[in-house]
Structures are given as structure tokens and as C-alpha cells.
């Protein structure tokens, strides 16, 4: 049985908005570094809205001796701005990017010189060669704007063929969707690691809101149990830890190439899931 210590883990954070948030995130990172992540990534607001905060957080992670990865979205961007930002990231010592299209908040016009993440991946490769390890996003339960499930797998394969080294999935609670997606991607010519993205369950309203927006399905049995707990946060937390630890356990036992946690800037749930996985092995 694979040991969690041998399965690479990575942690995702978002840039804090306040000095208090930044301080709390420093403590979160220190707690999670005990699990020796392969890298820690920081999200990037589409349209560059969080760029300064993203880069500042990545800088701190690098200064803490960890591999800091920057998410990078291209919606609304021009070649000139992307070129400039890539130069900044290279100068900072960043070696890994999560290259995305992103979603512009409503009210922004589309604009920009990149249509899909595939175009960004190709541009980064042309501009920077192998300076960056490029991650892309994958959607086992189908991206909400995809024309069809098949078209989405083909779009994913095209972005890998444009030069991505590996992928991280949208979170899911149904392992069959993940394994099916990986098989289909493989059949479409994808031979890079597709790492499952894992969302710890800590709040039922937050999870429902995110899932509706990003097209991740919460299975009926999970949704109903969460609804049944009402605002009993201790029961939600305890149930969430059991469900997500089992999910990770199944994935690791099946031999996934890594686990990427959407930490939501909290060390508690992710750290507890890691500890439980370790105990089971
Ligand atoms: P793409 O791969 O470009 O796909 C977008 C849509 O276009 C899909 O429906 C796809 O099927 C379709 N498509 C692609 N190519 C074609 C084509 N040639 N013809 C027709 N249709 C096509 N968002 C942020 O703003 N900041 C972040 O930091 C961030 N981090 C993320 C990290 C992960 C691991 C994941 C899974 C998502 C993240 N997102 C982030 C969300 C992401 O930006 C959105 O899901 C966005 O809607 C799609 O981005 P993408 O890179 O997957 O797009």
C-alpha cells in the first residue's frame, strides 16, 4: 500500500486581503510545511486583480525555503503584459506556474489576446522555454462552459500538447469521475500526471456556493447529511474529515500521482486529513 509520505502533496492558498490575513496565512503555512509539500501555490484573480498579493505571497513562500508556484490567468491579458509578468516571476525565482484561462468577473468585457489556457501555455513555452514547470487545470466532472464532456477532454489534451507538464483537477467527491477522466485523457494522448484536487469540507454553505459556481458535484448523500447538520459546525467538521480522508485514501491506494489540497488558507482540516492518512499507513 503506498505511503502518503511517498505520494507528493501540494497546498493551494489564496492571497490574503488584510495584514491580519497575511499573518494568519504565515502560521497556516508553517503548520502545513511539516507535511513536506512538493510545492505551495497561490491563486491569481482573473484580470490580474490580485497580482500584487499573489506575487507577494509566492515571494514569502520562496523565502521560507519552499517551492512557491504562482497561478497565472490570461483572460483579458495581452502578450505584452504576460511577457512582463513572466519576467517578474522568473526574476523572483519561480519555477512552477499553474496556467489558466480564468473567469472575468461580470461587468468586465472579454477583450485580451488569449482565448483559452492552451494559448497561454503555448505562449509561455515560446517565451520561456523550459524555465517553468507548467500545470494546467482539469475537470473530471466537466468544465461548466464545455460544449460537451468529449469536447472538454479534447480541450484538455490540446492544452497538455501545447506544453503542460502536469495537471491539477477541480475538486470532486466521486472517484469514478476522476478515473474515467484520466482514462479518457490518456486515450486522447495525455501522458502527464493528473493530480486530484481535494477540497476539505469545513463549511456546508461555502462548499455549496463554490460547487455551484465551478461545476463540481456534491453527491446527494453528502449534501443531505450536511443540510441535516444545520449550523452544528462540529458535526460538519467531523463528517467532512471522515469523508475527505476516505476519498484521499481511495485515491492514494489506487496510485494517484499526487494530492493537491485546496486549503482555503486553513491548516486545521488539511493537516488533520494528512495526519489521519499517515496513521492509516
Ligand atoms: P480552458 O482550459 O481554456 O477551458 C475553458 C473552457 O473552454 C472549457 O469549457 C473548455 O472545454 C473550453 N475550451 C478550451 N479550448 C477550447 C477550444 N479550442 N474550443 C472550444 N472550447 C474550448 N481561476 C482563477 O481565476 N484563478 C486561479 O488561480 C485559479 N486556479 C485554479 C486552479 C485549479 C487547479 C483549477 C481546476 C481551476 C482554477 N481556476 C482559477 C478556475 C479556472 O480559471 C476556471 O475554471 C476557468 O473557467 C477555466 O480555466 P481553464 O484554464 O481551465 O480554461
Tab-separated table of C-alpha atoms and ligand atoms in Angstrom:
chain	number	residue	atom	x	y	z
A	1	UNK	CA	0.000	0.000	0.000
A	2	UNK	CA	1.541	3.371	-0.967
A	3	UNK	CA	2.632	5.547	1.935
A	4	UNK	CA	1.293	9.120	1.979
A	5	UNK	CA	4.894	10.175	2.571
A	6	UNK	CA	5.735	8.809	-0.877
A	7	UNK	CA	2.797	10.498	-2.607
A	8	UNK	CA	3.708	14.123	-3.367
A	9	UNK	CA	1.356	16.628	-1.752
A	10	UNK	CA	0.876	20.272	-2.617
A	11	UNK	CA	-1.075	23.032	-0.935
A	12	UNK	CA	-3.010	25.872	-2.506
A	13	UNK	CA	-3.543	29.255	-0.861
A	14	UNK	CA	-5.205	32.472	-1.916
A	15	UNK	CA	-3.580	35.896	-1.443
A	16	UNK	CA	-4.746	37.437	1.849
A	17	UNK	CA	-6.552	40.772	1.686
A	18	UNK	CA	-5.506	42.192	5.067
A	19	UNK	CA	-2.366	42.261	7.244
A	20	UNK	CA	-4.216	40.002	9.741
A	21	UNK	CA	-4.999	37.561	6.926
A	22	UNK	CA	-1.348	37.598	5.861
A	23	UNK	CA	-0.231	36.857	9.421
A	24	UNK	CA	-2.724	34.013	9.756
A	25	UNK	CA	-1.593	32.567	6.421
A	26	UNK	CA	2.041	32.587	7.607
A	27	UNK	CA	1.015	30.436	10.584
A	28	UNK	CA	-1.060	28.161	8.314
A	29	UNK	CA	1.917	27.637	6.019
A	30	UNK	CA	4.288	26.872	8.890
A	31	UNK	CA	1.861	24.242	10.204
A	32	UNK	CA	1.482	22.641	6.771
A	33	UNK	CA	5.197	22.672	5.903
A	34	UNK	CA	5.515	19.826	8.433
A	35	UNK	CA	3.971	17.657	5.711
A	36	UNK	CA	6.861	18.435	3.303
A	37	UNK	CA	4.878	19.673	0.306
A	38	UNK	CA	6.309	19.330	-3.171
A	39	UNK	CA	5.131	22.910	-3.783
A	40	UNK	CA	2.713	25.523	-2.476
A	41	UNK	CA	0.689	27.511	-4.991
A	42	UNK	CA	-1.081	30.845	-4.770
A	43	UNK	CA	-4.207	31.694	-6.759
A	44	UNK	CA	-4.387	34.631	-9.151
A	45	UNK	CA	-7.509	36.766	-9.553
A	46	UNK	CA	-8.638	36.783	-13.161
A	47	UNK	CA	-7.809	40.010	-14.939
A	48	UNK	CA	-4.742	40.382	-12.694
A	49	UNK	CA	-6.902	41.709	-9.828
A	50	UNK	CA	-4.765	40.045	-7.140
A	51	UNK	CA	-1.462	40.090	-8.954
A	52	UNK	CA	0.458	42.071	-6.328
A	53	UNK	CA	-0.906	39.917	-3.489
A	54	UNK	CA	-0.278	36.704	-5.414
A	55	UNK	CA	3.320	37.589	-6.222
A	56	UNK	CA	3.984	38.865	-2.673
A	57	UNK	CA	2.673	35.615	-1.169
A	58	UNK	CA	4.700	33.478	-3.592
A	59	UNK	CA	7.760	35.551	-2.655
A	60	UNK	CA	7.217	34.782	1.043
A	61	UNK	CA	6.857	31.062	0.318
A	62	UNK	CA	10.136	31.075	-1.620
A	63	UNK	CA	11.838	32.984	1.199
A	64	UNK	CA	10.598	30.288	3.609
A	65	UNK	CA	12.641	27.766	1.606
A	66	UNK	CA	9.659	26.145	-0.128
A	67	UNK	CA	8.850	25.810	-3.801
A	68	UNK	CA	6.343	28.590	-4.483
A	69	UNK	CA	4.126	28.276	-7.551
A	70	UNK	CA	2.091	31.103	-8.994
A	71	UNK	CA	-1.275	30.612	-10.636
A	72	UNK	CA	-1.456	32.754	-13.729
A	73	UNK	CA	-4.619	33.519	-15.671
A	74	UNK	CA	-4.732	35.012	-19.156
A	75	UNK	CA	-8.301	36.210	-19.629
A	76	UNK	CA	-8.200	39.906	-20.558
A	77	UNK	CA	-4.360	39.871	-20.748
A	78	UNK	CA	-2.150	40.933	-23.647
A	79	UNK	CA	1.055	39.298	-24.819
A	80	UNK	CA	2.975	42.323	-23.583
A	81	UNK	CA	1.564	42.154	-20.026
A	82	UNK	CA	2.058	38.396	-19.808
A	83	UNK	CA	5.648	38.779	-21.035
A	84	UNK	CA	6.308	41.402	-18.342
A	85	UNK	CA	4.770	39.291	-15.579
A	86	UNK	CA	6.702	36.191	-16.645
A	87	UNK	CA	9.903	38.203	-16.395
A	88	UNK	CA	8.975	39.298	-12.856
A	89	UNK	CA	8.228	35.700	-11.834
A	90	UNK	CA	11.499	34.429	-13.313
A	91	UNK	CA	13.441	37.139	-11.510
A	92	UNK	CA	11.744	36.088	-8.256
A	93	UNK	CA	12.982	32.525	-8.769
A	94	UNK	CA	9.561	30.988	-9.507
A	95	UNK	CA	9.894	27.682	-11.339
A	96	UNK	CA	6.311	26.460	-11.429
A	97	UNK	CA	3.142	28.031	-12.809
A	98	UNK	CA	-0.490	26.940	-12.843
A	99	UNK	CA	-1.564	28.320	-16.244
A	100	UNK	CA	-5.258	29.129	-16.532
A	101	UNK	CA	-7.734	30.978	-18.636
A	102	UNK	CA	-9.558	32.314	-15.580
A	103	UNK	CA	-13.016	33.867	-15.394
A	104	UNK	CA	-13.531	37.610	-15.595
A	105	UNK	CA	-15.958	38.974	-13.017
A	106	UNK	CA	-19.259	40.036	-14.616
A	107	UNK	CA	-19.089	43.606	-15.837
A	108	UNK	CA	-15.637	43.192	-17.401
A	109	UNK	CA	-15.562	42.969	-21.178
A	110	UNK	CA	-13.838	39.865	-22.572
A	111	UNK	CA	-11.002	41.533	-24.520
A	112	UNK	CA	-7.450	40.306	-24.223
A	113	UNK	CA	-5.236	38.428	-26.640
A	114	UNK	CA	-5.651	34.913	-25.223
A	115	UNK	CA	-8.815	32.885	-25.686
A	116	UNK	CA	-8.021	29.651	-23.874
A	117	UNK	CA	-5.475	28.355	-21.366
A	118	UNK	CA	-3.957	26.410	-24.269
A	119	UNK	CA	-2.903	29.719	-25.871
A	120	UNK	CA	-1.246	30.819	-22.618
A	121	UNK	CA	0.632	27.517	-22.253
A	122	UNK	CA	1.926	27.773	-25.826
A	123	UNK	CA	2.953	31.406	-25.252
A	124	UNK	CA	4.830	30.610	-22.016
A	125	UNK	CA	6.705	27.774	-23.726
A	126	UNK	CA	7.607	30.009	-26.677
A	127	UNK	CA	8.727	32.854	-24.405
A	128	UNK	CA	10.409	30.994	-21.561
A	129	UNK	CA	11.330	27.556	-22.922
A	130	UNK	CA	11.658	25.138	-20.029
A	131	UNK	CA	12.126	27.812	-17.345
A	132	UNK	CA	8.784	26.852	-15.776
A	133	UNK	CA	7.089	23.603	-14.902
A	134	UNK	CA	3.588	24.294	-16.245
A	135	UNK	CA	0.495	22.904	-14.532
A	136	UNK	CA	-2.955	23.182	-16.107
A	137	UNK	CA	-6.481	22.646	-14.767
A	138	UNK	CA	-8.544	19.512	-15.432
A	139	UNK	CA	-12.252	18.882	-14.848
A	140	UNK	CA	-13.282	15.280	-14.074
A	141	UNK	CA	-16.936	16.394	-13.837
A	142	UNK	CA	-16.679	18.602	-16.977
A	143	UNK	CA	-15.991	22.340	-17.068
A	144	UNK	CA	-19.313	24.259	-16.858
A	145	UNK	CA	-18.773	26.041	-20.191
A	146	UNK	CA	-17.664	22.980	-22.168
A	147	UNK	CA	-19.662	22.172	-25.308
A	148	UNK	CA	-19.686	18.514	-24.250
A	149	UNK	CA	-17.746	16.133	-21.996
A	150	UNK	CA	-15.873	14.860	-25.044
A	151	UNK	CA	-15.005	18.393	-26.228
A	152	UNK	CA	-13.689	19.165	-22.727
A	153	UNK	CA	-11.342	16.154	-22.747
A	154	UNK	CA	-10.119	17.201	-26.204
A	155	UNK	CA	-9.561	20.783	-24.984
A	156	UNK	CA	-7.640	19.404	-22.008
A	157	UNK	CA	-5.489	17.222	-24.289
A	158	UNK	CA	-4.804	20.247	-26.531
A	159	UNK	CA	-3.566	22.264	-23.571
A	160	UNK	CA	-1.247	19.472	-22.491
A	161	UNK	CA	0.034	19.128	-26.059
A	162	UNK	CA	0.725	22.879	-26.081
A	163	UNK	CA	3.375	22.179	-23.414
A	164	UNK	CA	1.909	21.456	-19.965
A	165	UNK	CA	3.928	19.172	-17.688
A	166	UNK	CA	1.138	18.091	-15.356
A	167	UNK	CA	-2.414	18.898	-14.319
A	168	UNK	CA	-4.442	19.509	-11.172
A	169	UNK	CA	-8.135	18.692	-11.146
A	170	UNK	CA	-11.117	20.633	-9.941
A	171	UNK	CA	-12.231	19.028	-6.690
A	172	UNK	CA	-14.665	16.122	-6.754
A	173	UNK	CA	-16.137	13.636	-4.305
A	174	UNK	CA	-16.793	10.870	-6.799
A	175	UNK	CA	-13.645	8.903	-7.603
A	176	UNK	CA	-15.234	7.236	-10.655
A	177	UNK	CA	-15.445	10.628	-12.379
A	178	UNK	CA	-11.716	11.136	-11.816
A	179	UNK	CA	-10.628	7.690	-13.002
A	180	UNK	CA	-12.884	7.887	-16.057
A	181	UNK	CA	-11.480	11.309	-16.930
A	182	UNK	CA	-7.891	10.080	-16.585
A	183	UNK	CA	-8.644	7.082	-18.861
A	184	UNK	CA	-10.257	9.321	-21.460
A	185	UNK	CA	-7.439	11.843	-21.319
A	186	UNK	CA	-4.969	9.001	-21.749
A	187	UNK	CA	-6.901	7.739	-24.772
A	188	UNK	CA	-6.730	11.296	-26.167
A	189	UNK	CA	-2.925	11.186	-25.930
A	190	UNK	CA	-2.325	12.769	-22.498
A	191	UNK	CA	0.626	11.180	-20.739
A	192	UNK	CA	1.310	13.735	-17.970
A	193	UNK	CA	0.341	13.265	-14.287
A	194	UNK	CA	-3.225	14.370	-13.461
A	195	UNK	CA	-3.205	15.150	-9.746
A	196	UNK	CA	-6.557	15.143	-7.924
A	197	UNK	CA	-7.502	18.444	-6.283
A	198	UNK	CA	-9.012	17.876	-2.849
A	199	UNK	CA	-11.365	20.247	-1.048
A	200	UNK	CA	-11.630	19.644	2.705
A	201	UNK	CA	-15.221	20.061	3.926
A	202	UNK	CA	-15.385	22.586	6.745
A	203	UNK	CA	-18.494	24.621	5.995
A	204	UNK	CA	-21.573	23.487	4.208
A	205	UNK	CA	-22.714	26.877	2.842
A	206	UNK	CA	-19.246	27.659	1.492
A	207	UNK	CA	-18.988	24.259	-0.199
A	208	UNK	CA	-22.446	24.563	-1.831
A	209	UNK	CA	-21.624	28.070	-3.103
A	210	UNK	CA	-18.273	27.055	-4.616
A	211	UNK	CA	-19.584	23.881	-6.110
A	212	UNK	CA	-22.453	25.613	-7.887
A	213	UNK	CA	-20.028	28.112	-9.387
A	214	UNK	CA	-17.314	25.721	-10.552
A	215	UNK	CA	-19.396	22.766	-11.673
A	216	UNK	CA	-18.207	20.292	-9.002
A	217	UNK	CA	-20.920	17.913	-7.900
A	218	UNK	CA	-21.716	17.298	-4.272
A	219	UNK	CA	-23.231	13.813	-4.143
A	220	UNK	CA	-26.783	13.707	-2.787
A	221	UNK	CA	-25.797	11.713	0.312
A	222	UNK	CA	-23.164	14.312	1.263
A	223	UNK	CA	-25.454	17.262	0.518
A	224	UNK	CA	-28.311	15.838	2.585
A	225	UNK	CA	-26.110	14.938	5.531
A	226	UNK	CA	-24.562	18.436	5.529
A	227	UNK	CA	-28.019	20.002	5.370
A	228	UNK	CA	-29.095	17.780	8.272
A	229	UNK	CA	-26.284	19.158	10.460
A	230	UNK	CA	-27.669	22.699	10.127
A	231	UNK	CA	-25.222	25.052	11.875
A	232	UNK	CA	-23.674	22.308	14.020
A	233	UNK	CA	-20.129	23.079	12.866
A	234	UNK	CA	-18.522	20.348	14.990
A	235	UNK	CA	-20.602	17.649	13.247
A	236	UNK	CA	-19.921	19.159	9.806
A	237	UNK	CA	-16.205	19.155	10.536
A	238	UNK	CA	-16.173	15.617	11.873
A	239	UNK	CA	-18.222	14.275	8.940
A	240	UNK	CA	-16.094	16.249	6.448
A	241	UNK	CA	-12.859	14.852	7.851
A	242	UNK	CA	-14.174	11.277	7.576
A	243	UNK	CA	-15.439	11.725	4.012
A	244	UNK	CA	-12.393	13.522	2.648
A	245	UNK	CA	-9.882	11.242	4.401
A	246	UNK	CA	-11.645	8.218	2.845
A	247	UNK	CA	-11.605	9.937	-0.549
A	248	UNK	CA	-7.843	10.582	-0.344
A	249	UNK	CA	-7.238	7.066	0.963
A	250	UNK	CA	-9.036	5.519	-2.034
A	251	UNK	CA	-7.119	7.735	-4.447
A	252	UNK	CA	-3.731	7.004	-2.885
A	253	UNK	CA	-4.450	3.265	-2.759
A	254	UNK	CA	-5.315	3.435	-6.475
A	255	UNK	CA	-1.899	5.010	-7.148
A	256	UNK	CA	-2.618	8.666	-7.949
A	257	UNK	CA	0.493	10.718	-8.817
A	258	UNK	CA	-0.072	13.242	-6.008
A	259	UNK	CA	-2.668	15.058	-3.920
A	260	UNK	CA	-3.287	18.819	-4.165
A	261	UNK	CA	-5.206	20.399	-1.284
A	262	UNK	CA	-7.381	23.477	-1.650
A	263	UNK	CA	-6.522	24.599	1.868
A	264	UNK	CA	-8.708	27.757	1.913
A	265	UNK	CA	-5.826	29.223	3.941
A	266	UNK	CA	-6.692	26.955	6.904
A	267	UNK	CA	-4.216	24.436	8.302
A	268	UNK	CA	-6.686	22.571	10.522
A	269	UNK	CA	-8.672	20.342	8.160
A	270	UNK	CA	-5.863	19.690	5.653
A	271	UNK	CA	-3.374	18.930	8.455
A	272	UNK	CA	-5.843	16.595	10.168
A	273	UNK	CA	-6.566	14.709	6.922
A	274	UNK	CA	-2.811	14.314	6.346
A	275	UNK	CA	-2.319	13.039	9.902
A	276	UNK	CA	-5.162	10.520	9.554
A	277	UNK	CA	-3.821	9.275	6.217
A	278	UNK	CA	-0.420	8.810	7.809
A	279	UNK	CA	-1.947	6.837	10.699
A	280	UNK	CA	-3.741	4.503	8.296
A	281	UNK	CA	-0.473	3.544	6.589
B	1	LIG	P1	-9.528	26.425	-20.517
B	1	LIG	O1	-8.696	25.215	-20.479
B	1	LIG	O2	-9.189	27.473	-21.518
B	1	LIG	O3	-11.041	25.945	-20.745
B	1	LIG	C1	-12.116	26.855	-20.574
B	1	LIG	C2	-13.345	26.346	-21.332
B	1	LIG	O4	-13.124	26.472	-22.731
B	1	LIG	C3	-13.669	24.866	-21.089
B	1	LIG	O5	-15.069	24.735	-21.074
B	1	LIG	C4	-13.095	24.163	-22.310
B	1	LIG	O6	-13.785	22.951	-22.623
B	1	LIG	C5	-13.315	25.212	-23.385
B	1	LIG	N1	-12.321	25.165	-24.469
B	1	LIG	C6	-10.982	25.082	-24.351
B	1	LIG	N2	-10.399	25.079	-25.564
B	1	LIG	C7	-11.413	25.184	-26.470
B	1	LIG	C8	-11.466	25.242	-27.906
B	1	LIG	N3	-10.341	25.215	-28.653
B	1	LIG	N4	-12.677	25.350	-28.494
B	1	LIG	C9	-13.820	25.382	-27.748
B	1	LIG	N5	-13.829	25.322	-26.388
B	1	LIG	C10	-12.639	25.220	-25.776
B	1	LIG	N6	-9.295	30.729	-11.619
B	1	LIG	C11	-8.713	31.919	-11.338
B	1	LIG	O7	-9.237	32.971	-11.724
B	1	LIG	N7	-7.545	31.994	-10.610
B	1	LIG	C12	-6.909	30.880	-10.171
B	1	LIG	O8	-5.863	30.987	-9.524
B	1	LIG	C13	-7.488	29.602	-10.454
B	1	LIG	N8	-6.877	28.463	-10.084
B	1	LIG	C14	-7.404	27.253	-10.455
B	1	LIG	C15	-6.719	26.085	-10.140
B	1	LIG	C16	-7.225	24.849	-10.499
B	1	LIG	C17	-6.435	23.597	-10.147
B	1	LIG	C18	-8.470	24.765	-11.186
B	1	LIG	C19	-9.052	23.419	-11.544
B	1	LIG	C20	-9.167	25.919	-11.520
B	1	LIG	C21	-8.640	27.179	-11.176
B	1	LIG	N9	-9.286	28.364	-11.534
B	1	LIG	C22	-8.705	29.570	-11.215
B	1	LIG	C23	-10.570	28.351	-12.241
B	1	LIG	C24	-10.420	28.476	-13.774
B	1	LIG	O9	-9.817	29.699	-14.108
B	1	LIG	C25	-11.815	28.399	-14.394
B	1	LIG	O10	-12.343	27.102	-14.231
B	1	LIG	C26	-11.913	28.850	-15.847
B	1	LIG	O11	-13.302	28.921	-16.180
B	1	LIG	C27	-11.294	27.889	-16.843
B	1	LIG	O12	-9.936	27.972	-16.831
B	1	LIG	P2	-9.074	26.870	-17.632
B	1	LIG	O13	-7.685	27.253	-17.532
B	1	LIG	O14	-9.461	25.509	-17.236
B	1	LIG	O15	-9.632	27.161	-19.133
